[in-house]
Structures are given as C-alpha cells and as structure tokens.
CSV table of C-alpha atoms (C1' of nucleotides) in Angstrom, one decimal:
chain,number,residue,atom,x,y,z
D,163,UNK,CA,9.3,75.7,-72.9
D,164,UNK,CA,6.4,73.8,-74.5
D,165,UNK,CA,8.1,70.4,-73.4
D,166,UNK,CA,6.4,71.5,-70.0
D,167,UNK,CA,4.4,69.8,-68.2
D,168,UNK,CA,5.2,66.3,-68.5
D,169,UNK,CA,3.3,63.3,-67.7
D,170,UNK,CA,0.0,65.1,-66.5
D,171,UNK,CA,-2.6,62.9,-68.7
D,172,UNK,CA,-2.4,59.3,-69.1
D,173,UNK,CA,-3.4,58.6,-72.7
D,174,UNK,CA,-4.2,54.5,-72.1
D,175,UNK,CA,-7.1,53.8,-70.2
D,176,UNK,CA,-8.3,53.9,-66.4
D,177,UNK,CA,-5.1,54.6,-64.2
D,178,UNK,CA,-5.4,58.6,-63.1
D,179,UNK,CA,-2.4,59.6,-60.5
D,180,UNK,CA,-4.5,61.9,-58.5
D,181,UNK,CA,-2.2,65.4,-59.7
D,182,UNK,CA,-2.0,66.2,-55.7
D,183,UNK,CA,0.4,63.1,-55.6
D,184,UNK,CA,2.0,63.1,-59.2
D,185,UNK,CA,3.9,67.2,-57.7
D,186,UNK,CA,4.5,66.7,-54.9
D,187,UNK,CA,8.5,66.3,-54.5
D,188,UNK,CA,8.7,63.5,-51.9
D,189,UNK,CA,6.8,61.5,-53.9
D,190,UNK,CA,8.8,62.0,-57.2
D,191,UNK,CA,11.9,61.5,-55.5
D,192,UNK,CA,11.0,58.1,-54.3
D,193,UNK,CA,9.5,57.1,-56.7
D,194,UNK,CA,12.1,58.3,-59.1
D,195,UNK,CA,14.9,56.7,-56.5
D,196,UNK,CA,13.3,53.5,-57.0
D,197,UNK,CA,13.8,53.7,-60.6
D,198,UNK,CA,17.3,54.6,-60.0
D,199,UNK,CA,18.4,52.1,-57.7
D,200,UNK,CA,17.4,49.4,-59.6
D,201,UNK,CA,19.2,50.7,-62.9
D,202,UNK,CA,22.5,51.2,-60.7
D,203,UNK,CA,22.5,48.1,-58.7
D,204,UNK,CA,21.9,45.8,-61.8
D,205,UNK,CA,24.4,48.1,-64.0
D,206,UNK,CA,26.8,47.2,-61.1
D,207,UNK,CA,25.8,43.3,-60.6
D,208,UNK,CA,27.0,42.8,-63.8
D,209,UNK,CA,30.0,43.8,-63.3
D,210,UNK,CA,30.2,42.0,-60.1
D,211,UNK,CA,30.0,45.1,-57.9
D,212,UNK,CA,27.6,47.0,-55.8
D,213,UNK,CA,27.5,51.0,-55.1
D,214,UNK,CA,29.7,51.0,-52.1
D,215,UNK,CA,32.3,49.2,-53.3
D,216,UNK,CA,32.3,52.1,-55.7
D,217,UNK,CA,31.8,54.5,-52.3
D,218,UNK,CA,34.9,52.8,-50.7
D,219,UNK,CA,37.1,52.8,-53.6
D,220,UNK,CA,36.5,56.0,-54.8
D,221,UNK,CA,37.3,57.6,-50.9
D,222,UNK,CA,40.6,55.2,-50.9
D,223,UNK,CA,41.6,56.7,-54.3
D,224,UNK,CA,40.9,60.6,-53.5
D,225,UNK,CA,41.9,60.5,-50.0
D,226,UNK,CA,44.5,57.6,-49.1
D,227,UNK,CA,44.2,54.6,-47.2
D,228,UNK,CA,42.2,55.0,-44.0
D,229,UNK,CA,41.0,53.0,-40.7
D,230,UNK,CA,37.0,51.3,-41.5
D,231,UNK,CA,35.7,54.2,-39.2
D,232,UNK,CA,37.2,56.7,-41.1
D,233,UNK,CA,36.1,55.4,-44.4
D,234,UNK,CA,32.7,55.1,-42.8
D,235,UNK,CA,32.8,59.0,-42.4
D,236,UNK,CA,33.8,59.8,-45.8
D,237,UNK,CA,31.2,57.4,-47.8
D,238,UNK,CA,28.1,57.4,-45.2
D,239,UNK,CA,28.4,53.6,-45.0
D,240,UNK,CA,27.6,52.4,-41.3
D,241,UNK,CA,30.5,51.0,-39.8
D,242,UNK,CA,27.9,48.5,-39.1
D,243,UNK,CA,27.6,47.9,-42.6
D,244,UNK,CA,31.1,48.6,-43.2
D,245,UNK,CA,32.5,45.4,-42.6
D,246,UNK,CA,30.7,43.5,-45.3
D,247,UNK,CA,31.6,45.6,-47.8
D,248,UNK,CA,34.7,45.3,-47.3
D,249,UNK,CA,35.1,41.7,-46.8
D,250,UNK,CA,33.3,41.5,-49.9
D,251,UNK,CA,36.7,44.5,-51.5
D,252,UNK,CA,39.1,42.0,-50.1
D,253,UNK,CA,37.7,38.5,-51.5
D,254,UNK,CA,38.2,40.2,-54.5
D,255,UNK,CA,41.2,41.7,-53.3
D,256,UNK,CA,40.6,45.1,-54.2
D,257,UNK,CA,41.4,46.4,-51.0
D,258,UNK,CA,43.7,45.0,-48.2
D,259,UNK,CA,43.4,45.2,-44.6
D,260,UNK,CA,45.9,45.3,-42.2
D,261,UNK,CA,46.1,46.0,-38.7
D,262,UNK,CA,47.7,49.9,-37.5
D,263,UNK,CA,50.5,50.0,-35.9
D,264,UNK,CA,49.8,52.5,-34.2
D,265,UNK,CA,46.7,51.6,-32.6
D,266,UNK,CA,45.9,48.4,-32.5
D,267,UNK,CA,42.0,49.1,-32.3
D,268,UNK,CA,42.4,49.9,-36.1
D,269,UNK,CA,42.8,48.3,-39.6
D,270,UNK,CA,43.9,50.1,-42.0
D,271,UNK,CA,42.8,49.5,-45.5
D,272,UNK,CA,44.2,49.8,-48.8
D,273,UNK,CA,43.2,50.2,-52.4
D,274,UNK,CA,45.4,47.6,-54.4
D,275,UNK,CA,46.4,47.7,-58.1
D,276,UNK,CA,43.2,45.5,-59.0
D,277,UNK,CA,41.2,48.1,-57.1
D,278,UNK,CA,42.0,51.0,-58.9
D,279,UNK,CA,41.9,49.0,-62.1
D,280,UNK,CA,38.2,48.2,-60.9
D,281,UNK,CA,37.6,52.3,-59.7
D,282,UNK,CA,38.8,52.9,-63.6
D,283,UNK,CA,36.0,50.6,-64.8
D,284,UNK,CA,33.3,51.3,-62.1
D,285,UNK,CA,33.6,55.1,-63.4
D,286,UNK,CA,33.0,54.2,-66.8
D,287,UNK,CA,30.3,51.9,-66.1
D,288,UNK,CA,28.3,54.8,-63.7
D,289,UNK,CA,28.7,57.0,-67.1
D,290,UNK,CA,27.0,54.8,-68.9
D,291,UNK,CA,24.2,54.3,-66.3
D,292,UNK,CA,24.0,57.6,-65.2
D,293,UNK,CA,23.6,58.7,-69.2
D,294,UNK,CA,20.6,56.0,-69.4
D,295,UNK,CA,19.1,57.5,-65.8
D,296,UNK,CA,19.4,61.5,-67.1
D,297,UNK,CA,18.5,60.4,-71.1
D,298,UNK,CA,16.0,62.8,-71.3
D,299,UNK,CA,18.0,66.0,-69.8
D,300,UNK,CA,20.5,68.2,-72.0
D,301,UNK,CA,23.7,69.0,-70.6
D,302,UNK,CA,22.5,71.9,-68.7
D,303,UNK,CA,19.3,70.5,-67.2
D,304,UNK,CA,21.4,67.9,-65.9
D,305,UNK,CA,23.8,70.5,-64.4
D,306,UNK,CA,20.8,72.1,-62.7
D,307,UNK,CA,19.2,69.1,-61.4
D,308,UNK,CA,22.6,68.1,-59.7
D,309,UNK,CA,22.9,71.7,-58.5
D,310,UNK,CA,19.1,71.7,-56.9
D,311,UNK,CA,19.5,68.5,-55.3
D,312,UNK,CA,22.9,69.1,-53.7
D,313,UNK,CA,21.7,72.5,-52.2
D,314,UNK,CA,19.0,70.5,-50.3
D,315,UNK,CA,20.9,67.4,-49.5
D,316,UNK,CA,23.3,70.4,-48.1
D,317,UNK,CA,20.8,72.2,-46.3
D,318,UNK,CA,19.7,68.7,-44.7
D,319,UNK,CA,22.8,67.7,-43.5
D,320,UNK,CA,24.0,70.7,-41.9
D,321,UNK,CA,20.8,71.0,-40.1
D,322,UNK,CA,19.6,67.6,-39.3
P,230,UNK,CA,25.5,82.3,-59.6
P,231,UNK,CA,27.7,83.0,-57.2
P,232,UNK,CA,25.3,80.8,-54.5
P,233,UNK,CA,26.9,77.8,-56.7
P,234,UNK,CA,29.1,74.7,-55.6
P,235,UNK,CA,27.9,74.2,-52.7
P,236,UNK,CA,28.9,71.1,-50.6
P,237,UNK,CA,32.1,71.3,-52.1
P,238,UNK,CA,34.9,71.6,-49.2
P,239,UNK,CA,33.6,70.5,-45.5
P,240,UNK,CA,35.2,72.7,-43.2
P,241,UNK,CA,35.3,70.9,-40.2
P,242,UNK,CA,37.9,68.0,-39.6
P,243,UNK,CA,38.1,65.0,-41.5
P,244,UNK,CA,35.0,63.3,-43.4
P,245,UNK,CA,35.8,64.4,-47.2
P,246,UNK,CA,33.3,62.6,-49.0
P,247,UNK,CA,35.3,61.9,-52.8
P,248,UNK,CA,34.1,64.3,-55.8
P,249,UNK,CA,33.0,61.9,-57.8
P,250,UNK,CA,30.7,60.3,-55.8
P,251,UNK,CA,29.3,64.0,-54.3
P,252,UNK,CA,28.0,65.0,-57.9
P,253,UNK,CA,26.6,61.4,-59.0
P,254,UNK,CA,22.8,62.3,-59.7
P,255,UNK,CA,22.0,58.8,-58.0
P,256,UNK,CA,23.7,59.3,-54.7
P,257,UNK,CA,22.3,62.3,-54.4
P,258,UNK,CA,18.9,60.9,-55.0
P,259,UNK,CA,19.2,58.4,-52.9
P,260,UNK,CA,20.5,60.6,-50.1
P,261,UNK,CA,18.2,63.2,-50.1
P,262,UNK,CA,15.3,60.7,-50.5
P,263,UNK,CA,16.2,59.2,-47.6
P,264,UNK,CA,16.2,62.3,-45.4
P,265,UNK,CA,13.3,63.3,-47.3
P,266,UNK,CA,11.5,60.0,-46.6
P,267,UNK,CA,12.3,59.9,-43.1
P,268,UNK,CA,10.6,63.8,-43.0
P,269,UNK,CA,7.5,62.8,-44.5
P,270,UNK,CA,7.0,59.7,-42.5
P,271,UNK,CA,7.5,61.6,-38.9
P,272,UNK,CA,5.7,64.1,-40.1
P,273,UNK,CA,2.9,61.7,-41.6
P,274,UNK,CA,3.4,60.0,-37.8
P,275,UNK,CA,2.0,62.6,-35.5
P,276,UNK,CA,-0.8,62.7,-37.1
P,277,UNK,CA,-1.8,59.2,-37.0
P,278,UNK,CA,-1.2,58.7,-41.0
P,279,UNK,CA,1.7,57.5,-43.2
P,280,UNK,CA,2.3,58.3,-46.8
P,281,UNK,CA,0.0,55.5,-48.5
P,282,UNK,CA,-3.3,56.7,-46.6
P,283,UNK,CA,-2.6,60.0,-48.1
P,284,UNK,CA,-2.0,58.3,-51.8
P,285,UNK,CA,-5.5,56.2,-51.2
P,286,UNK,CA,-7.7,59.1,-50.0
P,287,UNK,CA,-6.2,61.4,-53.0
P,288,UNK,CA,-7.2,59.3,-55.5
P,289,UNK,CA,-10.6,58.3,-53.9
P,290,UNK,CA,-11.5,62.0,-53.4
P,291,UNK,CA,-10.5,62.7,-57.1
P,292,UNK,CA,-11.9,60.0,-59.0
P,293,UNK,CA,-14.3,57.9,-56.9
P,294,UNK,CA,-14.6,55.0,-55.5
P,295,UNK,CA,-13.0,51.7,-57.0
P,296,UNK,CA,-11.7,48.6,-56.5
P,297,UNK,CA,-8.4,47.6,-54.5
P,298,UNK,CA,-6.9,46.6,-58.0
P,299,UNK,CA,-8.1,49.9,-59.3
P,300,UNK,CA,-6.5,51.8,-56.8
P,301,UNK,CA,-2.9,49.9,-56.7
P,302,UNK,CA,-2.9,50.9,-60.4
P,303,UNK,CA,-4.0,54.7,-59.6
P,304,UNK,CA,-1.6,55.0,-56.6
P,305,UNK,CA,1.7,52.9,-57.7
P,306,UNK,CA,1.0,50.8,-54.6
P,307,UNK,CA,1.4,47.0,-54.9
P,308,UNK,CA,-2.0,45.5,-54.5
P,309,UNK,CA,-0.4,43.3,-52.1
P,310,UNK,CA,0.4,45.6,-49.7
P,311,UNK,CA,-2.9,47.6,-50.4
P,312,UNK,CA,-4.6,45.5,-48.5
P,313,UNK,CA,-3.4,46.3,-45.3
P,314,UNK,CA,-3.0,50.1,-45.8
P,315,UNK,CA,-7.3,49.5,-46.7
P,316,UNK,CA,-6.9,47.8,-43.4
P,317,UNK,CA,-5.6,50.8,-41.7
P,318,UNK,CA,-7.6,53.2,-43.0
P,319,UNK,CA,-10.5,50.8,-42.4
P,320,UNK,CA,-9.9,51.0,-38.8
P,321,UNK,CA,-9.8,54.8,-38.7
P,322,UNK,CA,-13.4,54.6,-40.5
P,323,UNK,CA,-11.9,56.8,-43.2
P,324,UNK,CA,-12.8,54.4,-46.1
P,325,UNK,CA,-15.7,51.5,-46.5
P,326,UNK,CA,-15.1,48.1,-48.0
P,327,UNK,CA,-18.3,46.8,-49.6
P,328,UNK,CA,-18.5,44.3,-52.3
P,329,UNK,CA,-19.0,45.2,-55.5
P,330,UNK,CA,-22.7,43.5,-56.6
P,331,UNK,CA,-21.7,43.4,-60.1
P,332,UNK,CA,-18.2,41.6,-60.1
P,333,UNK,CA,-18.3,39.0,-56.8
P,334,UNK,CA,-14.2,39.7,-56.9
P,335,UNK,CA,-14.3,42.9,-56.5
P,336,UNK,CA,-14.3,45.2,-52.7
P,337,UNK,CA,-15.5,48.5,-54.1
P,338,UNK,CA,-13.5,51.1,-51.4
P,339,UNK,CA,-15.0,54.8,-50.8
P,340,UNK,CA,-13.9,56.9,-49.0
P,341,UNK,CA,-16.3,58.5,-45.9
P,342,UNK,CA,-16.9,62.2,-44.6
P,343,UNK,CA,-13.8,61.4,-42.1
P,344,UNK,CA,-12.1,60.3,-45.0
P,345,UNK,CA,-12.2,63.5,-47.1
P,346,UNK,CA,-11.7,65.8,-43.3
P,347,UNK,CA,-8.4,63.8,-43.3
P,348,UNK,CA,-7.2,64.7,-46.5
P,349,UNK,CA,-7.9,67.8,-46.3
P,350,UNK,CA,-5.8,67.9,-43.1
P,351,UNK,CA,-3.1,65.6,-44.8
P,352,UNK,CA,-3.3,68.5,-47.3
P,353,UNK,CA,-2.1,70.9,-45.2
P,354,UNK,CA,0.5,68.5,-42.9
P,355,UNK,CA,2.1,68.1,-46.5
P,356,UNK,CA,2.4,71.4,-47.4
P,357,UNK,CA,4.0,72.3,-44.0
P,358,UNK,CA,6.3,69.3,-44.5
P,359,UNK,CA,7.3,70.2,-48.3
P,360,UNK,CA,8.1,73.9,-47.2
P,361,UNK,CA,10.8,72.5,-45.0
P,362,UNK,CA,12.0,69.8,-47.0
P,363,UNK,CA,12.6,72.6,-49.7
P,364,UNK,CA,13.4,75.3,-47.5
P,365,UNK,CA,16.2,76.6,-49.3
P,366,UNK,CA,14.8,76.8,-52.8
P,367,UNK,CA,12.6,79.8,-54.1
P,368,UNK,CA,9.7,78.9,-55.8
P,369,UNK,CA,11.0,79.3,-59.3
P,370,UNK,CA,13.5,77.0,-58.1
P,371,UNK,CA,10.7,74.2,-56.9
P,372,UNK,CA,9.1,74.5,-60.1
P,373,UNK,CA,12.5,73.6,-61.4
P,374,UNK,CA,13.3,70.6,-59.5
P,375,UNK,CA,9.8,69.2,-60.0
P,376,UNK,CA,9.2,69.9,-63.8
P,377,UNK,CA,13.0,67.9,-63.9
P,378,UNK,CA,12.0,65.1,-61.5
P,379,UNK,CA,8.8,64.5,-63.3
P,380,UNK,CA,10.4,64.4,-66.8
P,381,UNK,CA,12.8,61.9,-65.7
P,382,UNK,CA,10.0,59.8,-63.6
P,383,UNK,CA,7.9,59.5,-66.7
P,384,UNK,CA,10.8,58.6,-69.4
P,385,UNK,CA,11.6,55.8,-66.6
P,386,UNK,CA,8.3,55.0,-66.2
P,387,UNK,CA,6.8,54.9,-69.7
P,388,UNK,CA,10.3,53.0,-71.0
P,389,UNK,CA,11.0,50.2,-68.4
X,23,DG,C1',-17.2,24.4,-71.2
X,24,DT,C1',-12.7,24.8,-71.1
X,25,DA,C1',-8.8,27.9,-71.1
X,26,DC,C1',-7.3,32.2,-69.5
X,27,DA,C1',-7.3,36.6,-67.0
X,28,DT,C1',-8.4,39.2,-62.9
X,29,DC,C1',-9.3,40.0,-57.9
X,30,DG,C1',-8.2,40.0,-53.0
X,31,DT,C1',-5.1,37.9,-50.0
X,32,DT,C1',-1.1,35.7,-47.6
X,33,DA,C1',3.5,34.9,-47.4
X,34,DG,C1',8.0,35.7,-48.2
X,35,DT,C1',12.4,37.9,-50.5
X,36,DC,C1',15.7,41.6,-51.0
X,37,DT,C1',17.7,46.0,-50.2
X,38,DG,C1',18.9,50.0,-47.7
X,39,DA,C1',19.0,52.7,-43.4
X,40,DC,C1',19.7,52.4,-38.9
X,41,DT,C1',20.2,50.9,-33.5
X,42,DA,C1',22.2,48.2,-29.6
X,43,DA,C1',25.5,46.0,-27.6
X,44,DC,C1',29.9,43.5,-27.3
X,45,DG,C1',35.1,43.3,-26.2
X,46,DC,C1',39.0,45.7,-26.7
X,47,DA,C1',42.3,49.4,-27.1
X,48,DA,C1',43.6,54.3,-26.4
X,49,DT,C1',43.3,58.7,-24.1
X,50,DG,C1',42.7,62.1,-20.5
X,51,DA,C1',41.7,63.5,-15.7
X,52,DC,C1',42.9,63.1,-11.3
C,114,DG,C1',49.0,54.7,-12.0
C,115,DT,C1',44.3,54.0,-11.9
C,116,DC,C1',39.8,54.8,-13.8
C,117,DA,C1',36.2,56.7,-16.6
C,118,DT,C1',35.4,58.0,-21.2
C,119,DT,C1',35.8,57.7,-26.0
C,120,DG,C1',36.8,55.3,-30.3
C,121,DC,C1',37.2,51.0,-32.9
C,122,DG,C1',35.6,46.7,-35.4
C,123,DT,C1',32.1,43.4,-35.2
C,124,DT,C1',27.7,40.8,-34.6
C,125,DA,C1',23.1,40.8,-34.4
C,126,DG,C1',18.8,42.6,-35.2
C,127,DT,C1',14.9,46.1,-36.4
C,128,DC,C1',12.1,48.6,-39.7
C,129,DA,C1',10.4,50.2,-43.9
C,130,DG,C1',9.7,50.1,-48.9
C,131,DA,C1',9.6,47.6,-53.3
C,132,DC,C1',8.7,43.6,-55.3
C,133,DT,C1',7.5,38.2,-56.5
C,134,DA,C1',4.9,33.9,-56.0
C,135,DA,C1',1.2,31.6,-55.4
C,136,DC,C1',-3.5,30.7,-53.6
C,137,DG,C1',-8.7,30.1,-54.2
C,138,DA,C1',-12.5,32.3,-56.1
C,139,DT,C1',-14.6,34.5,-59.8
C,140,DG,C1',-15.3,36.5,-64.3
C,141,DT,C1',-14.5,36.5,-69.7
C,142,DA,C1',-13.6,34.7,-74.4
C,143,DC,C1',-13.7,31.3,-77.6
DNA sequence: GTACATCGTTAGTCTGACTAACGCAATGAC
DNA sequence: GTCATTGCGTTAGTCAGACTAACGATGTAC
C-alpha cells in the first residue's frame, strides 16, 4: 500500500485542488464520468456508433426482440429518447421494426444479422476502451471498483 | 463475501437490464453519477447553494484570494462559466470582486466573513449528503471507492 | 514596438437526463 | 357495450454540465 494516496500534491506550479473537494466522492465521480464519457463516446464515433446502440443491441441479444417500451425498461433509455436511437439501429439496419400483431399500439423490434455482427464488434471495442479507462487498476482492483459501485447504484435504485 | 453480486437477477417482472452492460465500469459511472449528481444538487438547493459555490469558497478559504483565471484552474471550472457562479455568490455577498492594482486584467476575488459561515455550513450539508449517497458502504469500504476513484481521475487527468 | 499570451466576458455548441402532452389502441369495471 | 384508465410511440422542449470560439483590453518578451 505505498501507492496510496494519489494525486494529493501538484508538483507544477500554482493550481491547489482545495483537498476538501479533491475526496469527496461526488466530485470524483463527475469528474471522473467526464473523463469517461468522452473516451466512450469517441471510442464508439469511430466506429460509427454511440452507447445505446450498444444498450439496445445488447438487451435484443440477451433477451429477444421486444416492443420500444420494453426495451426502454431494460436499457434506461427514455422512451422519449428511444425513438432516435433506434431510427438511427434501423438506417443502419441493425435492427428492424415492425408493427405487433397483437397490439397494434406496439412495434416490435428485431436484432438483424448485421446487428449482432455489430454487438460482436461493439464488445470488443468497449474492451479496448474500458482497458484504457481502468489502465491503472489490476485485475482485482477493477473487480472491486465494479463491485463498490454496483452496490450503491443498487441501493439507489431500489430506494429512489 | 457472501454480500457479493448484487444487482444480479431483478425479482420483479420484466426489465432485465443485459449482463454485459450491468458490469461495464462506464455505465455504472455514469449511472450512479447521475443519481449522485441529482443528490448533491437538491441537496445543495435547499440551502440556497449549488456545487460550484462550494468548489469557489473551498479554494478561497484554503489558499486565498486570487483571480477568476486562478480559480477556474484551482476548481476545474471553466473560466467561462466562473463568471457567473462569481456572479452568484456576489449577490449573496459571500465573495468581493475588486481589481487587482497590479495587473489592470485581473478581478482579485476573496471571499467575506459570510463567505467562510457558508462553507462551513456547506461543510456540514455535504457530509449529510455523502452519508446517504454511501449509505451502504462501511468506512473501510469509502476509503476504498475513493482511493480507486482518485487513482483513476489522476491517470486520466495527468495523461489526456 | 511589435508579436504573443493572459484576463474577464459573452455567446453558443453538444450531450445526457428528464418532463409534458399528443393521438391512438387495449383493457377492465360497471 | 360503453367509458375511464392505462400503456404505447412520438414530438417537442427544458435543464444542467462540459466545453469551444472569439472579443477587447491589458500585460510580457524580444
């Protein structure tokens, strides 16, 4: 443990992050969410995707084809925001949509054979990034942070 | 560690959200940053502040007055958008504005007796707000999360 | 003294999270 | 069977945070 205590003295010149604001959680996460957005979103761009294409084509592979609503449960896209996203699936035609039978409020959409050839190649692509986003953590420390942050994404869902 | 793996199976209906996208480090960060910003800011809220005053008066209180430019650099807060968190906290009388004699470009900011009263409360609001957003960890456990957080922020932030 | 950097400021972009309201279809109560 | 309620897809729009561009004015280096 003498890798402690990172990033507590600047060694360049004037700019002091009062300590008060450099530990306190909130602020790291941010912060650090900042960081990671950015490194996700242009990892994605240049493939031509953005993270919930990944979201929708991941739920369609796992789980089956599914009405916009329910696909809006399973990813935490707005419905709202749904509908973009997946206009933007079909141009690309990585997802089809076609109207229920059964109730004709619904569409139902479906991964195609492009899609999951895309899902294959979004995964591999989120390794990458997500190896460049953890670089500094060993296997284990990455295990834990991913443990730690589910149990309180957890706790705040269940008890909003 | 038998508390592990949790979030794994929802036991209510429908909304499985797909494996892979459950354990991606970036969803969860941007997940529980968004709950955790949405905490801070109500929180922040019924007292009158938001997150920003807190970073300005921090770094006042702990290493003086300065100018805006100074301060954006201290706090991680664009100097564009300084200026009309200065604004703010202007109004409240809980920082002064005065140029700086020796450089005509400069507004020196200090902060006032108000100023440090309201960190000290913003102290304490924080630490309230904190305790709930990690409510289920032990302390151990916050050291954990933090020590990780802040090793990751500073490899992002000292490799762009 | 001219070229360049810095300061405060205004304006505007982009993204993500979220709300409101719509027309329409299905469902359940009576 | 009608009617209120609920669920669906969609459009539009709000709000906040992070960030860029460009400005006039001032300071600094050569």
């Amino acid at each position: 443990m003498t890798t402690a205590e990172a990033g507590d003295q600047p060694d360049d010149g004037e700019p002091r992050t009062p300590g008060r604001l450099r530990r306190r959680a909130s602020r790291l996460l941010s912060q650090l969410t900042a960081r990671s957005d950015r490194l996700i979103n242009e990892g994605l761009a240049r493939v031509d995707a953005r993270k919930w294409h990944y979201a929708v084509l991941a739920s369609l592979h796992e789980y089956g084809p599914g009405s916009q609503a329910a696909l809006s449960r399973r990813t935490g896209i707005y419905r709202s925001d749904m509908v973009g996203v997946l206009n933007e699936l079909a141009e690309r035609d990585l997802v089809e949509r076609t109207p229920d039978p059964a109730d004709q409020r619904r569409n139902i959409v479906t991964i195609s054979a492009p899609g999951r050839r895309q899902l294959r190649r979004l995964d591999r692509v989120l390794d990458d990034l997500h190896d460049e986003l953890l670089a500094p953590l060993n296997p284990a420390e990455r295990d834990q942070l991913v443990q730690l942050l589910t149990r309180l994404l957890d706790h705040h869902t269940r008890t909003p």
